[in-house]
mmCIF file of C-alpha atoms in Angstrom:
data_model
loop_
_atom_site.group_PDB
_atom_site.id
_atom_site.type_symbol
_atom_site.label_atom_id
_atom_site.label_comp_id
_atom_site.label_asym_id
_atom_site.label_seq_id
_atom_site.Cartn_x
_atom_site.Cartn_y
_atom_site.Cartn_z
ATOM 1 C CA MET A 1 -131.753 44.006 -54.290
ATOM 2 C CA ALA A 2 -130.237 47.442 -53.853
ATOM 3 C CA THR A 3 -132.868 50.379 -54.893
ATOM 4 C CA GLY A 4 -130.855 53.236 -53.816
ATOM 5 C CA THR A 5 -133.272 54.187 -51.283
ATOM 6 C CA GLU A 6 -132.258 51.864 -48.329
ATOM 7 C CA PRO A 7 -131.352 53.722 -45.100
ATOM 8 C CA SER A 8 -128.067 55.004 -45.023
ATOM 9 C CA SER A 9 -125.970 55.217 -41.401
ATOM 10 C CA GLN A 10 -124.654 57.978 -43.214
ATOM 11 C CA ALA A 11 -127.822 60.091 -42.964
ATOM 12 C CA GLY A 12 -128.463 62.584 -40.433
ATOM 13 C CA THR A 13 -129.842 61.890 -37.147
ATOM 14 C CA ASN A 14 -132.717 64.738 -37.129
ATOM 15 C CA GLY A 15 -135.721 65.614 -39.177
ATOM 16 C CA VAL A 16 -136.728 64.008 -42.151
ATOM 17 C CA HIS A 17 -132.944 62.612 -42.591
ATOM 18 C CA THR A 18 -132.887 60.276 -39.880
ATOM 19 C CA ALA A 19 -131.439 56.930 -40.567
ATOM 20 C CA SER A 20 -134.661 55.221 -40.367
ATOM 21 C CA ARG A 21 -135.750 57.301 -43.838
ATOM 22 C CA ALA A 22 -135.146 56.451 -46.991
ATOM 23 C CA ALA A 23 -131.537 57.486 -48.146
ATOM 24 C CA ILE A 24 -132.764 59.981 -51.083
ATOM 25 C CA PRO A 25 -129.971 62.502 -52.086
ATOM 26 C CA ALA A 26 -132.364 65.177 -53.441
ATOM 27 C CA ARG A 27 -134.152 67.055 -51.084
ATOM 28 C CA HIS A 28 -137.368 66.612 -52.998
ATOM 29 C CA LEU A 29 -138.498 64.902 -56.569
ATOM 30 C CA ARG A 30 -140.602 68.194 -57.364
ATOM 31 C CA THR A 31 -140.078 69.566 -60.837
ATOM 32 C CA ASP A 32 -142.709 72.039 -61.085
ATOM 33 C CA ARG A 33 -142.566 75.884 -59.519
ATOM 34 C CA TRP A 34 -143.433 74.798 -56.193
ATOM 35 C CA TRP A 35 -141.628 77.981 -54.621
ATOM 36 C CA LEU A 36 -143.986 80.452 -56.487
ATOM 37 C CA ALA A 37 -146.904 79.738 -53.981
ATOM 38 C CA PRO A 38 -144.939 80.445 -50.856
ATOM 39 C CA ALA A 39 -142.952 83.273 -52.237
ATOM 40 C CA GLY A 40 -146.066 85.039 -53.176
ATOM 41 C CA THR A 41 -147.681 84.491 -50.092
ATOM 42 C CA ALA A 42 -144.646 85.860 -48.244
ATOM 43 C CA ALA A 43 -144.967 89.013 -50.929
ATOM 44 C CA GLY A 44 -148.380 89.609 -50.156
ATOM 45 C CA LEU A 45 -148.265 89.598 -46.399
ATOM 46 C CA LEU A 46 -145.197 91.750 -46.065
ATOM 47 C CA ALA A 47 -146.644 94.222 -48.437
ATOM 48 C CA PHE A 48 -149.677 94.146 -45.898
ATOM 49 C CA ILE A 49 -147.295 94.570 -43.025
ATOM 50 C CA VAL A 50 -145.269 97.497 -44.497
ATOM 51 C CA TYR A 51 -148.493 99.427 -45.275
ATOM 52 C CA SER A 52 -150.147 98.737 -42.030
ATOM 53 C CA THR A 53 -147.141 99.320 -39.948
ATOM 54 C CA TRP A 54 -146.904 102.952 -41.808
ATOM 55 C CA ARG A 55 -150.259 103.846 -41.425
ATOM 56 C CA ALA A 56 -150.344 102.698 -37.977
ATOM 57 C CA PHE A 57 -147.868 104.787 -36.863
ATOM 58 C CA SER A 58 -148.584 107.696 -39.063
ATOM 59 C CA ASN A 59 -151.408 108.901 -36.879
ATOM 60 C CA ALA A 60 -152.565 111.245 -39.265
ATOM 61 C CA ASP A 61 -155.189 111.174 -42.456
ATOM 62 C CA TYR A 62 -157.432 108.390 -40.985
ATOM 63 C CA TYR A 63 -160.493 110.705 -40.670
ATOM 64 C CA ALA A 64 -162.552 112.476 -43.499
ATOM 65 C CA ALA A 65 -166.405 113.408 -42.552
ATOM 66 C CA PRO A 66 -168.048 110.843 -42.833
ATOM 67 C CA TYR A 67 -165.488 108.341 -42.942
ATOM 68 C CA VAL A 68 -163.071 106.750 -40.688
ATOM 69 C CA SER A 69 -160.258 104.625 -41.403
ATOM 70 C CA PRO A 70 -160.886 100.866 -39.754
ATOM 71 C CA PHE A 71 -157.322 100.762 -38.641
ATOM 72 C CA TYR A 72 -158.559 103.684 -36.309
ATOM 73 C CA SER A 73 -161.617 102.458 -35.452
ATOM 74 C CA PRO A 74 -163.068 102.394 -32.102
ATOM 75 C CA CYS A 75 -160.484 105.437 -31.054
ATOM 76 C CA LEU A 76 -159.695 104.916 -27.533
ATOM 77 C CA ALA A 77 -157.694 107.846 -26.491
ATOM 78 C CA GLU A 78 -158.184 111.523 -26.188
ATOM 79 C CA ASN A 79 -155.687 112.251 -28.910
ATOM 80 C CA CYS A 80 -158.338 111.165 -31.712
ATOM 81 C CA HIS A 81 -159.904 113.266 -34.003
ATOM 82 C CA THR A 82 -163.199 113.969 -32.833
ATOM 83 C CA MET A 83 -165.653 112.219 -35.117
ATOM 84 C CA ARG A 84 -169.353 113.397 -34.892
ATOM 85 C CA GLY A 85 -171.594 110.531 -34.036
ATOM 86 C CA GLY A 86 -168.599 107.930 -34.403
ATOM 87 C CA PRO A 87 -166.630 105.761 -32.188
ATOM 88 C CA ASN A 88 -165.102 108.113 -30.216
ATOM 89 C CA TRP A 89 -164.441 106.174 -26.639
ATOM 90 C CA GLU A 90 -161.965 107.932 -24.497
ATOM 91 C CA ILE A 91 -160.856 104.773 -22.469
ATOM 92 C CA PHE A 92 -157.302 106.259 -22.574
ATOM 93 C CA GLY A 93 -156.644 109.443 -21.367
ATOM 94 C CA SER A 94 -153.920 112.265 -22.303
ATOM 95 C CA TRP A 95 -150.985 110.192 -21.418
ATOM 96 C CA TRP A 96 -151.358 108.045 -24.088
ATOM 97 C CA VAL A 97 -149.555 109.871 -26.673
ATOM 98 C CA LEU A 98 -148.565 107.208 -29.392
ATOM 99 C CA SER A 99 -151.070 106.657 -32.307
ATOM 100 C CA PRO A 100 -154.271 105.537 -31.153
ATOM 101 C CA SER A 101 -154.663 102.777 -33.880
ATOM 102 C CA LEU A 102 -152.140 100.805 -31.461
ATOM 103 C CA LEU A 103 -154.849 100.443 -28.905
ATOM 104 C CA ILE A 104 -157.062 98.681 -31.276
ATOM 105 C CA LEU A 105 -154.950 97.002 -33.941
ATOM 106 C CA ILE A 106 -153.957 94.202 -31.786
ATOM 107 C CA PHE A 107 -157.345 92.597 -31.626
ATOM 108 C CA PRO A 108 -157.879 91.906 -35.605
ATOM 109 C CA LEU A 109 -154.375 91.462 -35.659
ATOM 110 C CA GLY A 110 -154.202 88.890 -33.110
ATOM 111 C CA PHE A 111 -157.164 87.426 -34.751
ATOM 112 C CA ARG A 112 -155.636 86.916 -37.907
ATOM 113 C CA LEU A 113 -152.359 85.906 -36.956
ATOM 114 C CA THR A 114 -153.572 83.040 -34.848
ATOM 115 C CA CYS A 115 -156.363 81.937 -37.888
ATOM 116 C CA TYR A 116 -155.505 78.885 -38.886
ATOM 117 C CA TYR A 117 -155.198 79.765 -42.555
ATOM 118 C CA TYR A 118 -152.824 82.562 -41.693
ATOM 119 C CA ARG A 119 -150.585 80.023 -39.630
ATOM 120 C CA LYS A 120 -150.326 77.842 -42.793
ATOM 121 C CA ALA A 121 -149.662 80.927 -45.254
ATOM 122 C CA TYR A 122 -146.636 82.528 -42.937
ATOM 123 C CA TYR A 123 -145.312 79.164 -41.915
ATOM 124 C CA ARG A 124 -144.802 78.346 -45.392
ATOM 125 C CA GLY A 125 -144.145 81.539 -46.600
ATOM 126 C CA PHE A 126 -141.789 82.628 -43.943
ATOM 127 C CA TRP A 127 -140.508 80.196 -41.894
ATOM 128 C CA ALA A 128 -140.715 77.364 -44.783
ATOM 129 C CA SER A 129 -142.185 74.940 -42.186
ATOM 130 C CA PRO A 130 -142.804 72.995 -44.892
ATOM 131 C CA PRO A 131 -142.239 75.494 -47.746
ATOM 132 C CA ALA A 132 -144.433 73.265 -49.766
ATOM 133 C CA CYS A 133 -146.426 69.725 -49.831
ATOM 134 C CA ALA A 134 -143.453 66.920 -50.573
ATOM 135 C CA VAL A 135 -140.537 69.449 -49.525
ATOM 136 C CA ALA A 136 -138.851 68.881 -46.532
ATOM 137 C CA GLU A 137 -138.605 71.569 -44.300
ATOM 138 C CA PRO A 138 -134.737 73.191 -43.262
ATOM 139 C CA HIS A 139 -135.200 72.603 -39.534
ATOM 140 C CA THR A 140 -134.008 69.568 -38.061
ATOM 141 C CA LYS A 141 -136.486 69.752 -34.753
ATOM 142 C CA TYR A 142 -140.141 69.981 -34.981
ATOM 143 C CA THR A 143 -142.200 70.827 -31.863
ATOM 144 C CA GLY A 144 -145.251 72.182 -33.378
ATOM 145 C CA GLU A 145 -147.211 74.516 -30.973
ATOM 146 C CA THR A 146 -146.166 73.181 -27.720
ATOM 147 C CA ARG A 147 -143.774 75.425 -26.776
ATOM 148 C CA PHE A 148 -143.785 79.366 -26.423
ATOM 149 C CA PRO A 149 -144.483 81.413 -28.495
ATOM 150 C CA LEU A 150 -146.315 79.259 -30.815
ATOM 151 C CA ILE A 151 -148.403 77.661 -27.892
ATOM 152 C CA LEU A 152 -149.850 81.285 -28.183
ATOM 153 C CA GLN A 153 -151.560 80.043 -30.881
ATOM 154 C CA ASN A 154 -154.501 78.155 -28.619
ATOM 155 C CA ILE A 155 -155.956 81.717 -27.917
ATOM 156 C CA HIS A 156 -157.326 81.984 -31.085
ATOM 157 C CA ARG A 157 -161.197 81.400 -30.142
ATOM 158 C CA TYR A 158 -160.658 84.293 -27.468
ATOM 159 C CA PHE A 159 -159.477 86.631 -30.348
ATOM 160 C CA PHE A 160 -162.533 85.490 -32.125
ATOM 161 C CA TYR A 161 -165.113 87.228 -29.532
ATOM 162 C CA PHE A 162 -162.988 90.549 -29.984
ATOM 163 C CA ALA A 163 -163.112 90.054 -33.690
ATOM 164 C CA ILE A 164 -167.040 89.937 -33.280
ATOM 165 C CA LEU A 165 -166.745 93.248 -31.174
ATOM 166 C CA VAL A 166 -164.526 94.999 -33.716
ATOM 167 C CA ALA A 167 -166.763 93.720 -36.883
ATOM 168 C CA GLY A 168 -169.679 95.293 -34.962
ATOM 169 C CA VAL A 169 -167.881 98.560 -34.464
ATOM 170 C CA LEU A 170 -166.952 98.509 -38.575
ATOM 171 C CA THR A 171 -170.570 97.815 -39.386
ATOM 172 C CA TYR A 172 -171.445 101.137 -37.167
ATOM 173 C CA ASP A 173 -168.979 102.977 -39.017
ATOM 174 C CA THR A 174 -170.447 101.804 -42.301
ATOM 175 C CA ALA A 175 -173.824 103.040 -41.484
ATOM 176 C CA LEU A 176 -172.313 106.328 -40.655
ATOM 177 C CA THR A 177 -170.916 106.476 -43.991
ATOM 178 C CA PHE A 178 -174.721 107.392 -45.307
ATOM 179 C CA ARG A 179 -174.027 110.751 -44.593
ATOM 180 C CA ASP A 180 -172.180 113.694 -45.958
ATOM 181 C CA GLU A 181 -169.550 115.727 -44.964
ATOM 182 C CA ASN A 182 -171.896 118.199 -42.954
ATOM 183 C CA TYR A 183 -173.503 114.855 -41.559
ATOM 184 C CA ALA A 184 -176.742 115.016 -43.047
ATOM 185 C CA TRP A 185 -178.169 111.478 -43.506
ATOM 186 C CA GLY A 186 -179.610 110.325 -46.855
ATOM 187 C CA HIS A 187 -176.389 110.526 -48.771
ATOM 188 C CA MET A 188 -174.007 107.761 -50.377
ATOM 189 C CA GLY A 189 -170.668 108.302 -51.926
ATOM 190 C CA LEU A 190 -168.193 106.012 -53.342
ATOM 191 C CA GLY A 191 -166.655 105.378 -49.767
ATOM 192 C CA SER A 192 -170.058 104.161 -48.745
ATOM 193 C CA LEU A 193 -169.822 101.538 -51.733
ATOM 194 C CA ILE A 194 -166.149 100.625 -50.396
ATOM 195 C CA PHE A 195 -166.763 100.065 -46.945
ATOM 196 C CA LEU A 196 -169.933 97.951 -47.455
ATOM 197 C CA VAL A 197 -167.801 96.047 -49.883
ATOM 198 C CA ASN A 198 -165.360 95.732 -47.207
ATOM 199 C CA ILE A 199 -167.680 95.098 -44.149
ATOM 200 C CA ALA A 200 -169.304 92.449 -45.912
ATOM 201 C CA LEU A 201 -165.865 90.609 -46.679
ATOM 202 C CA ILE A 202 -165.003 91.036 -43.188
ATOM 203 C CA TRP A 203 -167.901 89.463 -41.527
ATOM 204 C CA ALA A 204 -167.614 86.713 -44.290
ATOM 205 C CA TYR A 205 -164.032 85.964 -43.045
ATOM 206 C CA THR A 206 -164.749 86.254 -39.319
ATOM 207 C CA LEU A 207 -168.047 83.970 -39.520
ATOM 208 C CA SER A 208 -166.183 81.597 -41.882
ATOM 209 C CA CYS A 209 -163.318 81.134 -38.993
ATOM 210 C CA HIS A 210 -162.851 77.616 -37.607
ATOM 211 C CA SER A 211 -163.539 78.374 -34.132
ATOM 212 C CA CYS A 212 -167.139 80.122 -35.044
ATOM 213 C CA ARG A 213 -167.728 76.741 -36.693
ATOM 214 C CA HIS A 214 -166.813 75.245 -33.378
ATOM 215 C CA ILE A 215 -168.915 77.363 -31.252
ATOM 216 C CA ILE A 216 -171.914 76.736 -33.266
ATOM 217 C CA GLY A 217 -171.986 73.124 -34.061
ATOM 218 C CA GLY A 218 -168.399 71.730 -32.985
ATOM 219 C CA ARG A 219 -169.610 69.982 -29.698
ATOM 220 C CA LEU A 220 -173.170 68.965 -30.134
ATOM 221 C CA ARG A 221 -173.716 65.212 -30.207
ATOM 222 C CA HIS A 222 -177.146 65.090 -31.890
ATOM 223 C CA PHE A 223 -177.806 67.317 -34.796
ATOM 224 C CA SER A 224 -181.431 66.292 -34.953
ATOM 225 C CA LYS A 225 -181.981 67.612 -31.511
ATOM 226 C CA HIS A 226 -180.617 71.149 -32.495
ATOM 227 C CA PRO A 227 -182.125 71.398 -35.950
ATOM 228 C CA VAL A 228 -181.369 75.518 -35.507
ATOM 229 C CA ARG A 229 -177.855 74.782 -34.606
ATOM 230 C CA TYR A 230 -177.393 72.064 -37.560
ATOM 231 C CA ARG A 231 -178.891 74.697 -39.995
ATOM 232 C CA MET A 232 -176.493 77.589 -38.786
ATOM 233 C CA TRP A 233 -173.341 75.131 -38.558
ATOM 234 C CA GLY A 234 -173.942 74.255 -42.529
ATOM 235 C CA TRP A 235 -174.008 77.705 -43.428
ATOM 236 C CA VAL A 236 -170.667 78.605 -41.644
ATOM 237 C CA GLY A 237 -169.227 75.457 -42.958
ATOM 238 C CA ARG A 238 -169.887 76.449 -46.514
ATOM 239 C CA LEU A 239 -168.325 80.038 -45.735
ATOM 240 C CA ASN A 240 -165.459 78.179 -44.131
ATOM 241 C CA GLU A 241 -164.597 76.313 -47.596
ATOM 242 C CA ARG A 242 -163.764 79.531 -48.897
ATOM 243 C CA HIS A 243 -161.891 80.871 -45.889
ATOM 244 C CA MET A 244 -158.791 81.085 -47.533
ATOM 245 C CA VAL A 245 -160.421 83.522 -50.409
ATOM 246 C CA LEU A 246 -161.851 85.565 -47.536
ATOM 247 C CA ALA A 247 -158.874 85.769 -45.886
ATOM 248 C CA TRP A 248 -156.891 87.167 -48.479
ATOM 249 C CA SER A 249 -160.050 89.385 -50.117
ATOM 250 C CA SER A 250 -160.797 91.013 -46.555
ATOM 251 C CA LEU A 251 -156.944 91.694 -45.743
ATOM 252 C CA ILE A 252 -157.280 93.559 -49.237
ATOM 253 C CA SER A 253 -160.424 95.146 -48.568
ATOM 254 C CA VAL A 254 -159.361 96.632 -45.167
ATOM 255 C CA ALA A 255 -156.391 97.992 -46.827
ATOM 256 C CA VAL A 256 -158.121 99.728 -49.660
ATOM 257 C CA ALA A 257 -160.723 101.027 -47.172
ATOM 258 C CA ASP A 258 -158.155 102.567 -45.071
ATOM 259 C CA PHE A 259 -156.411 104.056 -48.148
ATOM 260 C CA TYR A 260 -159.344 105.857 -49.376
ATOM 261 C CA VAL A 261 -159.887 107.557 -46.419
ATOM 262 C CA PHE A 262 -156.181 108.429 -46.465
ATOM 263 C CA LEU A 263 -156.465 109.818 -50.074
ATOM 264 C CA LEU A 264 -159.620 111.980 -48.647
ATOM 265 C CA ALA A 265 -158.251 113.123 -45.706
ATOM 266 C CA SER A 266 -154.941 114.044 -47.517
ATOM 267 C CA GLY A 267 -156.802 116.024 -49.945
ATOM 268 C CA ALA A 268 -156.022 114.241 -53.000
ATOM 269 C CA PHE A 269 -159.547 114.108 -54.120
ATOM 270 C CA ALA A 270 -163.050 114.469 -52.922
ATOM 271 C CA ASP A 271 -165.485 112.001 -52.392
ATOM 272 C CA PRO A 272 -167.437 111.308 -55.424
ATOM 273 C CA ARG A 273 -171.460 111.233 -54.479
ATOM 274 C CA PHE A 274 -174.453 109.179 -55.863
ATOM 275 C CA PHE A 275 -176.642 110.915 -54.384
#
């Protein structure tokens, strides 16, 4: 008896429309607003891309003592603002004339681009691969991450090591915010609070990474023989359950921290001091 879903000889030869698949004329059977999630993801990521690109190439208003933008730290070129006690490491000489942020952003950017959650986010939001659950992707051929350039996603674990170093530098920057504009210690401003929240979220996102979880306990065969690593693996696992939330919140917090420094450096207002 015909059901209307038998394989059709008229079906396409690639993807979900092969002759061996059910011949359902509709692209999908979902009736909800499934497109809201990928559209919102694309909008959020696009907004951050536009903002961070502007800030990275502006090469201005990224330091207002004692605060330095996380987009420009550590500063690796001679054309950086001199930051007293700050992360001025002039590894690149005077020949580097572009924005110094371009030397450092490649590492946190590479870490996030290859992150398992962000892959899902921009695969769905920008490439529609697939756009949502139970919605066929428009591509006729799927090769996964086996070819260039997506095969480069496999270097995520190495970007994790660099992300740890960058988080360490930003932790140092946060400690320096407990100075005033004259570099005297024992002071706290609104910026100090913003930087504290930002570094806490960055560490939480970094440590919730799947690579971190694997490094700590993923290769152990007997947890009973490694109780300390097992306990740490459990902690990271609980963080990993919130990886998506931490990914978005840390992305927002790093942009807020940078924008706050921009406002201070551009003279929009003075940093309110608590003590």
